Amino acid sequence: MIDIALVRRDPERVIAGLERRGLENARATIDAVAERDRTRRDALARVNELKALRNRASKEIGAVRREGGDASAQIAVMREVGGEIAGLDAVVAETDRWLAEALAAIPNLPHDSVPKGGVQANRVVRQWGSPPDLPCAPRPHWELGESLGILDLAAAAKVSGSGFTVLRGRGAALQRGLINWMIGLHTAGHGYEEVRVPYLVTAPTMTGTGQLPRFAEESYVTEPDGLWLIPTAEVPVTNLHREEILSGTDLPLKYVAYSPCFRREAGAAGRDTRGMLRVHQFDKVELVRFERPEASAAALEELTAEAARILELLGLHYRVVLLAAGDLGFSSALTYDLEVWAPGVGKWLEVSSCSNFRDFQARRARIRYRPERGAPAGFLHTLNGSGLALPRLMVALLETYQLEDGSVRLPEVLGPVLGFNGIAPAD
C-alpha cells in the first residue's frame, strides 16, 4: 500500500499519481485519508498528554495518602481523565480500521517513467524476430488442436462448463514438457530457487499482494473454509516472507514456482473466449524477486530479459510493451508486457507481465530487510513476472509452427525435452 507518511508529506504527488492512473475522485480519496490521519494523530497526542497528567497525578495522590490526607477530589478527576482516554483510544482504534481499509483499496503510484493514459498509450519498447513465413494459410489453434486430437474443448465444457480446456496425448505432454523445461532454465541458467506452494491461501495472503479487497469478484473462494484459489503463484510465493525482517546480505532472493492459476474473469464475456485464449484455469511458471530498493530497477530489466529468453529459444516473434499508467495492474509501479505473435488468430498475445511493485506489496505484507547489522529495518522491493504463462504460449507455438499437411513441427530445442519433434494428426 502507499506510505501514509507520503500522504502527509506530499499529498499532491499522491493525487497526481492516482490521477495519472485514471482513478476517479483521487483528490477526495486522499483528502479523506489525510483528514482521518490528522484525527488519529490529534487523538494520540491528546492521549499522551492525558496519560502524562495521570502519571503525575498518581504520584501526587500517593504522596497525599502517605501523609494521611484526603485525595478523593484528585481521584474523581482522574476517573474523568480515564474515561476521556478510553474514548480517545476508541477513536484511534476506529480510525486505524478505517485507514487500513481505505489504504488497502488505493492502487500503487506509477513510476515517473510510465506514460500517461490508458491502453492506447502503451509503448512498444522493442521487438524480436519477425512473423513466420507459413507455407499455408494460418489456421487458429482451436482448429489445429481439434484436428490433431490434442485439444478437446467439448469434453472440457461437459466437465466444467465454458472457459476450460482438456489437452490430450502430445498436447498434454507438450504443456508438461514446457513447464519442466522453463523451470530448468530459470533454476540452472538464471539462478532461481524452485519452490512448490499451496494453491489455496488465506485472505491475509491475498491481501498482502493486492488481490484483496479490490479483486474479490475475480477470484474463487471456498466455503466454509474461506480459502482462496490462487490467481497466480506470485501470491503464495511473495507471502513466504510475510511479516519477516530479512538480512540485506541475503538479497536478492529469487524464486520460481509452477502453479495452476484460477480466475473467474468476471466482465470478460465475449472477449477472446475461443479456444485457449481466455480461460478460468491455466498453468504458469512464475518468477518472484525480493530486492534492495536501489537494485529493483535493474532487476526488472533482468527479469524481463529472463522471461523473454524463453521466447527467443523457441524462435517466437515477440515484443516488449511498457504499460501506460491507466493500464497498470493494481499493485504495479512499472510493468513490461511480453506479447507473442500468434498468426492463426492474427493477434499479439500477452504471455508475461513483468512488474516492479517497489515497496507497495512489502508494506501490505510487512516484509522488511535490514541493510546491515545494527541498521534499522526498512521495506524492500518486490518484483514478479511470468516465465512464462500457458496456454497462450501453446497457442503461439501451434500456430507459428503449423505445416500445410495439418501437422505441427516443434522447435528443435524441445526435442530432447519432449522426446518428440512434432505433432501429426495420427499421433
Short mmCIF file of C-alpha atoms in Angstrom, two decimals:
data_model
loop_
_atom_site.label_atom_id
_atom_site.label_comp_id
_atom_site.label_asym_id
_atom_site.label_seq_id
_atom_site.Cartn_x
_atom_site.Cartn_y
_atom_site.Cartn_z
CA MET A 1 0.00 0.00 0.00
CA ILE A 2 1.06 3.59 -0.35
CA ASP A 3 3.03 5.13 2.50
CA ILE A 4 0.84 7.21 4.83
CA ALA A 5 3.92 9.33 5.53
CA LEU A 6 3.97 10.30 1.84
CA VAL A 7 0.31 11.35 2.08
CA ARG A 8 1.26 13.62 5.00
CA ARG A 9 4.41 14.97 3.37
CA ASP A 10 3.31 15.40 -0.24
CA PRO A 11 -0.41 14.73 -0.83
CA GLU A 12 -0.30 16.49 -4.21
CA ARG A 13 2.22 13.96 -5.50
CA VAL A 14 -0.03 11.10 -4.43
CA ILE A 15 -3.10 12.71 -6.00
CA ALA A 16 -1.23 13.39 -9.25
CA GLY A 17 -0.04 9.77 -9.43
CA LEU A 18 -3.52 8.39 -8.89
CA GLU A 19 -4.99 10.78 -11.44
CA ARG A 20 -2.41 9.55 -13.98
CA ARG A 21 -3.88 6.09 -13.38
CA GLY A 22 -7.32 7.47 -14.15
CA LEU A 23 -8.59 6.92 -10.60
CA GLU A 24 -11.86 8.73 -10.13
CA ASN A 25 -12.16 11.06 -7.13
CA ALA A 26 -8.43 10.77 -6.37
CA ARG A 27 -8.36 14.12 -4.59
CA ALA A 28 -11.43 13.37 -2.49
CA THR A 29 -10.00 9.97 -1.56
CA ILE A 30 -6.62 11.33 -0.45
CA ASP A 31 -8.20 14.33 1.29
CA ALA A 32 -10.36 11.93 3.31
CA VAL A 33 -7.33 9.79 4.20
CA ALA A 34 -5.35 12.87 5.25
CA GLU A 35 -8.23 14.14 7.40
CA ARG A 36 -8.65 10.80 9.18
CA ASP A 37 -4.90 10.62 9.69
CA ARG A 38 -4.94 14.08 11.31
CA THR A 39 -7.81 12.98 13.55
CA ARG A 40 -5.81 9.95 14.63
CA ARG A 41 -2.65 11.90 15.34
CA ASP A 42 -4.55 14.59 17.27
CA ALA A 43 -6.25 11.91 19.36
CA LEU A 44 -2.92 10.18 20.06
CA ALA A 45 -1.34 13.48 21.08
CA ARG A 46 -4.20 14.19 23.49
CA VAL A 47 -3.99 10.63 24.90
CA ASN A 48 -0.28 11.09 25.56
CA GLU A 49 -0.96 14.40 27.34
CA LEU A 50 -3.66 12.81 29.49
CA LYS A 51 -1.53 9.79 30.34
CA ALA A 52 1.31 12.08 31.40
CA LEU A 53 -1.18 14.02 33.55
CA ARG A 54 -2.46 10.80 35.07
CA ASN A 55 1.06 9.64 35.89
CA ARG A 56 1.82 12.91 37.66
CA ALA A 57 -1.49 12.80 39.49
CA SER A 58 -0.89 9.24 40.61
CA LYS A 59 2.34 10.30 42.27
CA GLU A 60 0.60 13.26 43.93
CA ILE A 61 -2.26 11.06 45.16
CA GLY A 62 0.23 8.61 46.57
CA ALA A 63 2.02 11.40 48.41
CA VAL A 64 -1.23 12.77 49.85
CA ARG A 65 -2.26 9.32 51.10
CA ARG A 66 1.10 8.68 52.67
CA GLU A 67 0.65 11.89 54.66
CA GLY A 68 -2.88 10.84 55.68
CA GLY A 69 -4.61 13.43 53.54
CA ASP A 70 -7.83 13.22 51.51
CA ALA A 71 -7.21 12.55 47.78
CA SER A 72 -10.81 11.89 46.80
CA ALA A 73 -11.05 15.02 44.65
CA GLN A 74 -7.95 14.13 42.67
CA ILE A 75 -9.20 10.54 42.28
CA ALA A 76 -12.52 11.77 40.89
CA VAL A 77 -10.72 13.94 38.37
CA MET A 78 -8.55 11.00 37.31
CA ARG A 79 -11.65 8.88 36.76
CA GLU A 80 -12.83 11.51 34.29
CA VAL A 81 -9.39 11.52 32.68
CA GLY A 82 -9.51 7.74 32.41
CA GLY A 83 -12.89 7.96 30.70
CA GLU A 84 -11.55 10.51 28.21
CA ILE A 85 -8.53 8.31 27.48
CA ALA A 86 -10.82 5.32 26.85
CA GLY A 87 -12.93 7.40 24.46
CA LEU A 88 -9.90 8.62 22.58
CA ASP A 89 -8.47 5.09 22.39
CA ALA A 90 -11.74 4.02 20.77
CA VAL A 91 -11.42 6.88 18.26
CA VAL A 92 -7.87 5.81 17.42
CA ALA A 93 -8.87 2.16 17.03
CA GLU A 94 -11.79 3.01 14.74
CA THR A 95 -9.67 5.41 12.72
CA ASP A 96 -6.95 2.76 12.36
CA ARG A 97 -9.55 0.33 10.96
CA TRP A 98 -10.88 2.95 8.56
CA LEU A 99 -7.40 3.91 7.35
CA ALA A 100 -6.37 0.27 6.89
CA GLU A 101 -9.43 -0.38 4.70
CA ALA A 102 -9.03 2.86 2.75
CA LEU A 103 -5.32 2.42 2.08
CA ALA A 104 -5.83 -1.24 1.07
CA ALA A 105 -8.17 -0.07 -1.70
CA ILE A 106 -5.79 2.55 -3.17
CA PRO A 107 -3.56 1.35 -6.05
CA ASN A 108 0.18 1.86 -6.29
CA LEU A 109 1.59 5.07 -7.71
CA PRO A 110 3.02 4.75 -11.23
CA HIS A 111 6.75 5.24 -11.70
CA ASP A 112 7.71 8.58 -13.24
CA SER A 113 8.81 6.83 -16.46
CA VAL A 114 5.36 5.32 -17.05
CA PRO A 115 3.43 7.02 -19.90
CA LYS A 116 0.24 8.86 -19.08
CA GLY A 117 -3.02 7.48 -20.48
CA GLY A 118 -4.80 4.18 -20.98
CA VAL A 119 -4.13 1.13 -23.11
CA GLN A 120 -3.81 3.28 -26.24
CA ALA A 121 -0.77 4.96 -24.67
CA ASN A 122 1.11 1.69 -24.12
CA ARG A 123 4.54 1.96 -25.71
CA VAL A 124 6.33 -0.78 -27.68
CA VAL A 125 9.89 -0.77 -26.33
CA ARG A 126 11.41 -3.36 -28.65
CA GLN A 127 10.63 -6.33 -30.89
CA TRP A 128 12.46 -9.56 -31.54
CA GLY A 129 12.23 -11.77 -34.61
CA SER A 130 9.69 -11.48 -37.39
CA PRO A 131 6.31 -13.02 -38.21
CA PRO A 132 6.60 -16.59 -39.50
CA ASP A 133 6.55 -17.23 -43.24
CA LEU A 134 3.98 -20.02 -43.26
CA PRO A 135 3.65 -22.48 -46.14
CA CYS A 136 -0.15 -22.31 -45.85
CA ALA A 137 -2.97 -20.05 -44.79
CA PRO A 138 -2.68 -19.86 -40.98
CA ARG A 139 -5.29 -21.80 -39.04
CA PRO A 140 -6.31 -20.86 -35.48
CA HIS A 141 -5.17 -23.14 -32.70
CA TRP A 142 -8.65 -24.46 -31.93
CA GLU A 143 -8.89 -25.88 -35.46
CA LEU A 144 -5.34 -27.24 -35.31
CA GLY A 145 -5.81 -28.68 -31.83
CA GLU A 146 -9.02 -30.48 -32.67
CA SER A 147 -7.72 -31.87 -35.97
CA LEU A 148 -4.55 -33.09 -34.22
CA GLY A 149 -6.59 -34.67 -31.44
CA ILE A 150 -4.75 -32.73 -28.71
CA LEU A 151 -7.41 -30.14 -27.74
CA ASP A 152 -10.84 -31.30 -26.55
CA LEU A 153 -12.99 -28.27 -25.79
CA ALA A 154 -16.23 -30.26 -25.86
CA ALA A 155 -15.05 -32.57 -23.09
CA ALA A 156 -13.92 -29.58 -21.01
CA ALA A 157 -17.32 -27.91 -21.40
CA LYS A 158 -19.06 -31.13 -20.38
CA VAL A 159 -16.93 -31.49 -17.27
CA SER A 160 -16.61 -27.86 -16.12
CA GLY A 161 -18.55 -25.52 -18.43
CA SER A 162 -17.17 -22.81 -20.69
CA GLY A 163 -13.72 -21.34 -20.18
CA PHE A 164 -11.86 -24.61 -19.57
CA THR A 165 -9.72 -26.89 -21.72
CA VAL A 166 -8.75 -30.55 -21.91
CA LEU A 167 -5.41 -31.44 -23.50
CA ARG A 168 -4.84 -34.95 -24.79
CA GLY A 169 -1.85 -37.02 -25.81
CA ARG A 170 1.03 -34.96 -27.15
CA GLY A 171 -0.83 -31.76 -26.30
CA ALA A 172 -0.75 -32.65 -22.62
CA ALA A 173 2.86 -33.83 -22.94
CA LEU A 174 3.84 -30.58 -24.67
CA GLN A 175 2.45 -28.45 -21.86
CA ARG A 176 4.04 -30.60 -19.16
CA GLY A 177 7.36 -30.57 -21.01
CA LEU A 178 7.31 -26.79 -21.45
CA ILE A 179 6.75 -26.30 -17.72
CA ASN A 180 9.65 -28.56 -16.78
CA TRP A 181 11.92 -27.00 -19.41
CA MET A 182 11.18 -23.43 -18.32
CA ILE A 183 11.73 -24.21 -14.64
CA GLY A 184 15.01 -25.89 -15.51
CA LEU A 185 16.19 -22.86 -17.48
CA HIS A 186 15.29 -20.44 -14.69
CA THR A 187 16.95 -22.53 -11.98
CA ALA A 188 20.11 -23.67 -13.78
CA GLY A 189 20.53 -20.67 -16.08
CA HIS A 190 19.08 -17.73 -14.18
CA GLY A 191 19.79 -18.60 -10.55
CA TYR A 192 16.24 -19.02 -9.20
CA GLU A 193 15.30 -21.38 -6.38
CA GLU A 194 12.36 -23.60 -7.21
CA VAL A 195 9.52 -23.75 -4.68
CA ARG A 196 6.24 -25.66 -4.64
CA VAL A 197 3.50 -23.72 -2.90
CA PRO A 198 -0.13 -24.25 -1.83
CA TYR A 199 -2.84 -23.45 -4.34
CA LEU A 200 -5.29 -22.44 -1.60
CA VAL A 201 -4.39 -19.43 0.55
CA THR A 202 -5.85 -17.28 3.31
CA ALA A 203 -7.40 -13.83 2.93
CA PRO A 204 -4.37 -12.10 4.55
CA THR A 205 -2.17 -13.79 1.94
CA MET A 206 -4.36 -12.47 -0.89
CA THR A 207 -4.37 -9.04 0.74
CA GLY A 208 -0.58 -8.98 1.02
CA THR A 209 -0.07 -8.98 -2.75
CA GLY A 210 -3.05 -6.75 -3.54
CA GLN A 211 -5.66 -9.23 -4.80
CA LEU A 212 -7.94 -8.39 -1.89
CA PRO A 213 -10.07 -6.47 -1.32
CA ARG A 214 -10.07 -4.97 -4.82
CA PHE A 215 -10.37 -8.16 -6.89
CA ALA A 216 -12.52 -10.41 -4.74
CA GLU A 217 -15.06 -10.84 -7.54
CA GLU A 218 -12.33 -12.03 -9.92
CA SER A 219 -11.26 -14.83 -7.58
CA TYR A 220 -12.65 -18.17 -6.41
CA VAL A 221 -13.17 -18.70 -2.68
CA THR A 222 -14.08 -21.91 -0.86
CA GLU A 223 -16.78 -22.11 1.76
CA PRO A 224 -16.91 -22.65 4.69
CA ASP A 225 -13.09 -22.62 4.90
CA GLY A 226 -12.62 -19.12 3.50
CA LEU A 227 -9.59 -20.20 1.48
CA TRP A 228 -8.91 -18.59 -1.90
CA LEU A 229 -7.76 -20.38 -5.06
CA ILE A 230 -4.64 -18.59 -6.22
CA PRO A 231 -4.81 -16.44 -9.39
CA THR A 232 -1.02 -16.77 -9.73
CA ALA A 233 1.88 -18.30 -7.80
CA GLU A 234 3.01 -14.73 -7.08
CA VAL A 235 0.51 -14.71 -4.20
CA PRO A 236 1.85 -17.58 -2.06
CA VAL A 237 5.49 -17.09 -3.08
CA THR A 238 5.58 -13.40 -2.13
CA ASN A 239 3.89 -14.20 1.17
CA LEU A 240 6.54 -16.75 2.10
CA HIS A 241 8.28 -13.82 3.80
CA ARG A 242 5.22 -12.00 5.13
CA GLU A 243 5.88 -10.27 8.47
CA GLU A 244 9.60 -11.08 8.31
CA ILE A 245 12.75 -8.99 8.51
CA LEU A 246 15.29 -10.33 6.02
CA SER A 247 19.02 -9.79 6.11
CA GLY A 248 20.36 -7.46 3.45
CA THR A 249 23.17 -9.92 2.85
CA ASP A 250 20.61 -12.49 1.66
CA LEU A 251 19.18 -10.22 -1.04
CA PRO A 252 18.30 -10.64 -3.77
CA LEU A 253 16.07 -13.65 -3.21
CA LYS A 254 14.86 -15.22 -6.48
CA TYR A 255 12.12 -17.85 -6.59
CA VAL A 256 10.50 -19.76 -9.44
CA ALA A 257 7.29 -21.71 -9.00
CA TYR A 258 4.86 -23.61 -11.18
CA SER A 259 1.16 -23.49 -10.34
CA PRO A 260 -2.26 -23.73 -11.87
CA CYS A 261 -3.98 -20.34 -11.80
CA PHE A 262 -7.69 -19.78 -11.19
CA ARG A 263 -9.53 -16.66 -12.35
CA ARG A 264 -13.24 -16.00 -12.69
CA GLU A 265 -12.62 -13.48 -15.48
CA ALA A 266 -15.70 -11.54 -14.37
CA GLY A 267 -16.66 -8.99 -17.00
CA ALA A 268 -14.62 -10.69 -19.72
CA ALA A 269 -17.56 -12.31 -21.51
CA GLY A 270 -17.24 -12.15 -25.28
CA ARG A 271 -13.56 -11.18 -25.29
CA ASP A 272 -11.10 -13.70 -26.75
CA THR A 273 -13.17 -16.61 -25.49
CA ARG A 274 -12.48 -19.12 -28.27
CA GLY A 275 -10.05 -21.94 -27.73
CA MET A 276 -7.34 -21.33 -25.12
CA LEU A 277 -7.11 -17.53 -25.25
CA ARG A 278 -9.06 -16.71 -22.09
CA VAL A 279 -9.79 -19.47 -19.60
CA HIS A 280 -10.66 -19.85 -15.91
CA GLN A 281 -7.83 -22.28 -15.15
CA PHE A 282 -4.38 -22.25 -16.70
CA ASP A 283 -0.81 -23.21 -15.90
CA LYS A 284 2.00 -20.74 -15.35
CA VAL A 285 5.65 -20.60 -14.31
CA GLU A 286 6.17 -17.56 -12.09
CA LEU A 287 9.31 -15.61 -11.18
CA VAL A 288 9.38 -13.63 -7.91
CA ARG A 289 12.21 -11.46 -6.63
CA PHE A 290 12.94 -9.65 -3.34
CA GLU A 291 15.38 -6.79 -3.88
CA ARG A 292 17.07 -3.87 -2.18
CA PRO A 293 15.25 -0.68 -3.28
CA GLU A 294 18.29 0.69 -5.11
CA ALA A 295 18.58 -2.54 -7.14
CA SER A 296 14.96 -3.05 -8.19
CA ALA A 297 15.05 -1.00 -11.42
CA ALA A 298 17.91 -3.07 -12.83
CA ALA A 299 16.28 -6.24 -11.50
CA LEU A 300 13.14 -5.55 -13.55
CA GLU A 301 15.17 -5.29 -16.75
CA GLU A 302 16.95 -8.54 -15.90
CA LEU A 303 13.73 -10.35 -15.02
CA THR A 304 12.10 -9.23 -18.28
CA ALA A 305 15.09 -10.48 -20.26
CA GLU A 306 14.95 -13.82 -18.45
CA ALA A 307 11.30 -14.29 -19.39
CA ALA A 308 11.96 -13.16 -22.97
CA ARG A 309 14.79 -15.69 -23.30
CA ILE A 310 12.16 -18.45 -23.39
CA LEU A 311 10.54 -16.90 -26.45
CA GLU A 312 13.88 -16.43 -28.18
CA LEU A 313 14.90 -20.05 -27.63
CA LEU A 314 11.56 -21.10 -29.09
CA GLY A 315 12.02 -18.79 -32.08
CA LEU A 316 8.77 -16.91 -31.45
CA HIS A 317 8.24 -13.35 -32.68
CA TYR A 318 7.57 -11.12 -29.66
CA ARG A 319 7.52 -7.53 -28.49
CA VAL A 320 8.05 -5.80 -25.15
CA VAL A 321 5.38 -3.26 -24.22
CA LEU A 322 5.70 -0.63 -21.49
CA LEU A 323 2.25 -0.24 -19.96
CA ALA A 324 0.77 3.21 -19.54
CA ALA A 325 -0.42 4.38 -16.13
CA GLY A 326 -4.07 3.66 -16.86
CA ASP A 327 -3.31 0.08 -17.89
CA LEU A 328 -1.13 -0.86 -14.92
CA GLY A 329 -2.13 -3.63 -12.55
CA PHE A 330 -3.36 -2.52 -9.12
CA SER A 331 -0.07 -3.21 -7.28
CA SER A 332 2.42 -2.33 -10.00
CA ALA A 333 4.52 0.82 -10.30
CA LEU A 334 6.01 -0.20 -13.67
CA THR A 335 5.18 -3.14 -15.95
CA TYR A 336 6.56 -4.60 -19.16
CA ASP A 337 4.25 -6.98 -21.01
CA LEU A 338 5.75 -9.63 -23.26
CA GLU A 339 3.44 -10.21 -26.21
CA VAL A 340 3.97 -13.03 -28.68
CA TRP A 341 2.61 -13.04 -32.24
CA ALA A 342 0.04 -15.75 -32.98
CA PRO A 343 -0.52 -15.90 -36.76
CA GLY A 344 -3.59 -18.14 -36.63
CA VAL A 345 -5.66 -15.64 -34.66
CA GLY A 346 -3.70 -12.69 -36.06
CA LYS A 347 -3.07 -11.15 -32.64
CA TRP A 348 -0.40 -10.26 -30.15
CA LEU A 349 -0.95 -12.39 -27.05
CA GLU A 350 0.34 -11.46 -23.62
CA VAL A 351 2.39 -14.32 -22.18
CA SER A 352 4.10 -12.41 -19.36
CA SER A 353 3.72 -9.27 -17.28
CA CYS A 354 6.97 -8.31 -15.56
CA SER A 355 6.34 -5.79 -12.79
CA ASN A 356 8.20 -3.77 -10.20
CA PHE A 357 5.90 -3.20 -7.22
CA ARG A 358 8.56 -1.20 -5.35
CA ASP A 359 7.61 -1.20 -1.63
CA PHE A 360 3.83 -1.43 -2.24
CA GLN A 361 3.43 -5.17 -1.58
CA ALA A 362 6.13 -5.14 1.09
CA ARG A 363 4.12 -2.60 3.10
CA ARG A 364 0.93 -4.62 2.74
CA ALA A 365 2.66 -7.87 3.74
CA ARG A 366 5.08 -6.19 6.19
CA ILE A 367 8.20 -7.59 4.54
CA ARG A 368 11.29 -5.67 5.63
CA TYR A 369 15.04 -6.06 5.40
CA ARG A 370 17.99 -4.88 7.46
CA PRO A 371 20.63 -3.38 5.13
CA GLU A 372 23.46 -4.26 7.52
CA ARG A 373 23.94 -5.49 11.05
CA GLY A 374 22.59 -2.99 13.56
CA ALA A 375 20.88 -0.83 10.91
CA PRO A 376 17.17 -0.04 11.17
CA ALA A 377 14.86 -2.25 9.09
CA GLY A 378 13.15 -0.83 6.03
CA PHE A 379 10.78 -2.07 3.35
CA LEU A 380 12.32 -3.93 0.43
CA HIS A 381 11.04 -4.04 -3.14
CA THR A 382 9.19 -7.00 -4.70
CA LEU A 383 9.03 -7.91 -8.38
CA ASN A 384 7.44 -10.68 -10.36
CA GLY A 385 6.89 -11.89 -13.90
CA SER A 386 5.51 -14.89 -15.72
CA GLY A 387 8.26 -17.05 -17.05
CA LEU A 388 6.03 -17.96 -18.94
CA ALA A 389 2.25 -18.33 -18.88
CA LEU A 390 0.47 -21.15 -20.62
CA PRO A 391 -1.70 -21.83 -22.59
CA ARG A 392 -1.10 -18.73 -24.77
CA LEU A 393 2.47 -19.90 -25.25
CA MET A 394 0.99 -23.15 -26.56
CA VAL A 395 -1.25 -21.14 -28.91
CA ALA A 396 1.74 -19.29 -30.37
CA LEU A 397 3.75 -22.49 -30.79
CA LEU A 398 0.99 -24.39 -32.56
CA GLU A 399 0.07 -21.51 -34.86
CA THR A 400 3.65 -20.47 -35.65
CA TYR A 401 4.94 -23.96 -36.45
CA GLN A 402 1.94 -25.35 -38.35
CA LEU A 403 2.55 -27.08 -41.68
CA GLU A 404 0.47 -27.38 -44.81
CA ASP A 405 -0.50 -31.01 -44.09
CA GLY A 406 -2.06 -30.02 -40.77
CA SER A 407 0.82 -31.19 -38.59
CA VAL A 408 2.99 -29.07 -36.32
CA ARG A 409 6.80 -29.12 -36.34
CA LEU A 410 8.12 -28.07 -32.94
CA PRO A 411 11.33 -26.08 -32.28
CA GLU A 412 14.44 -28.27 -32.11
CA VAL A 413 15.22 -27.14 -28.56
CA LEU A 414 12.13 -29.03 -27.33
CA GLY A 415 13.04 -32.38 -28.91
CA PRO A 416 15.28 -33.61 -26.07
CA VAL A 417 12.75 -32.35 -23.52
CA LEU A 418 9.66 -33.93 -25.06
CA GLY A 419 11.02 -36.99 -26.78
CA PHE A 420 9.27 -35.95 -29.99
CA ASN A 421 9.74 -33.14 -32.55
CA GLY A 422 6.25 -32.65 -33.88
CA ILE A 423 2.58 -33.46 -33.68
CA ALA A 424 0.71 -35.08 -36.56
CA PRO A 425 -2.99 -35.95 -36.89
CA ALA A 426 -2.25 -39.62 -36.33
CA ASP A 427 -0.36 -39.04 -33.03
#
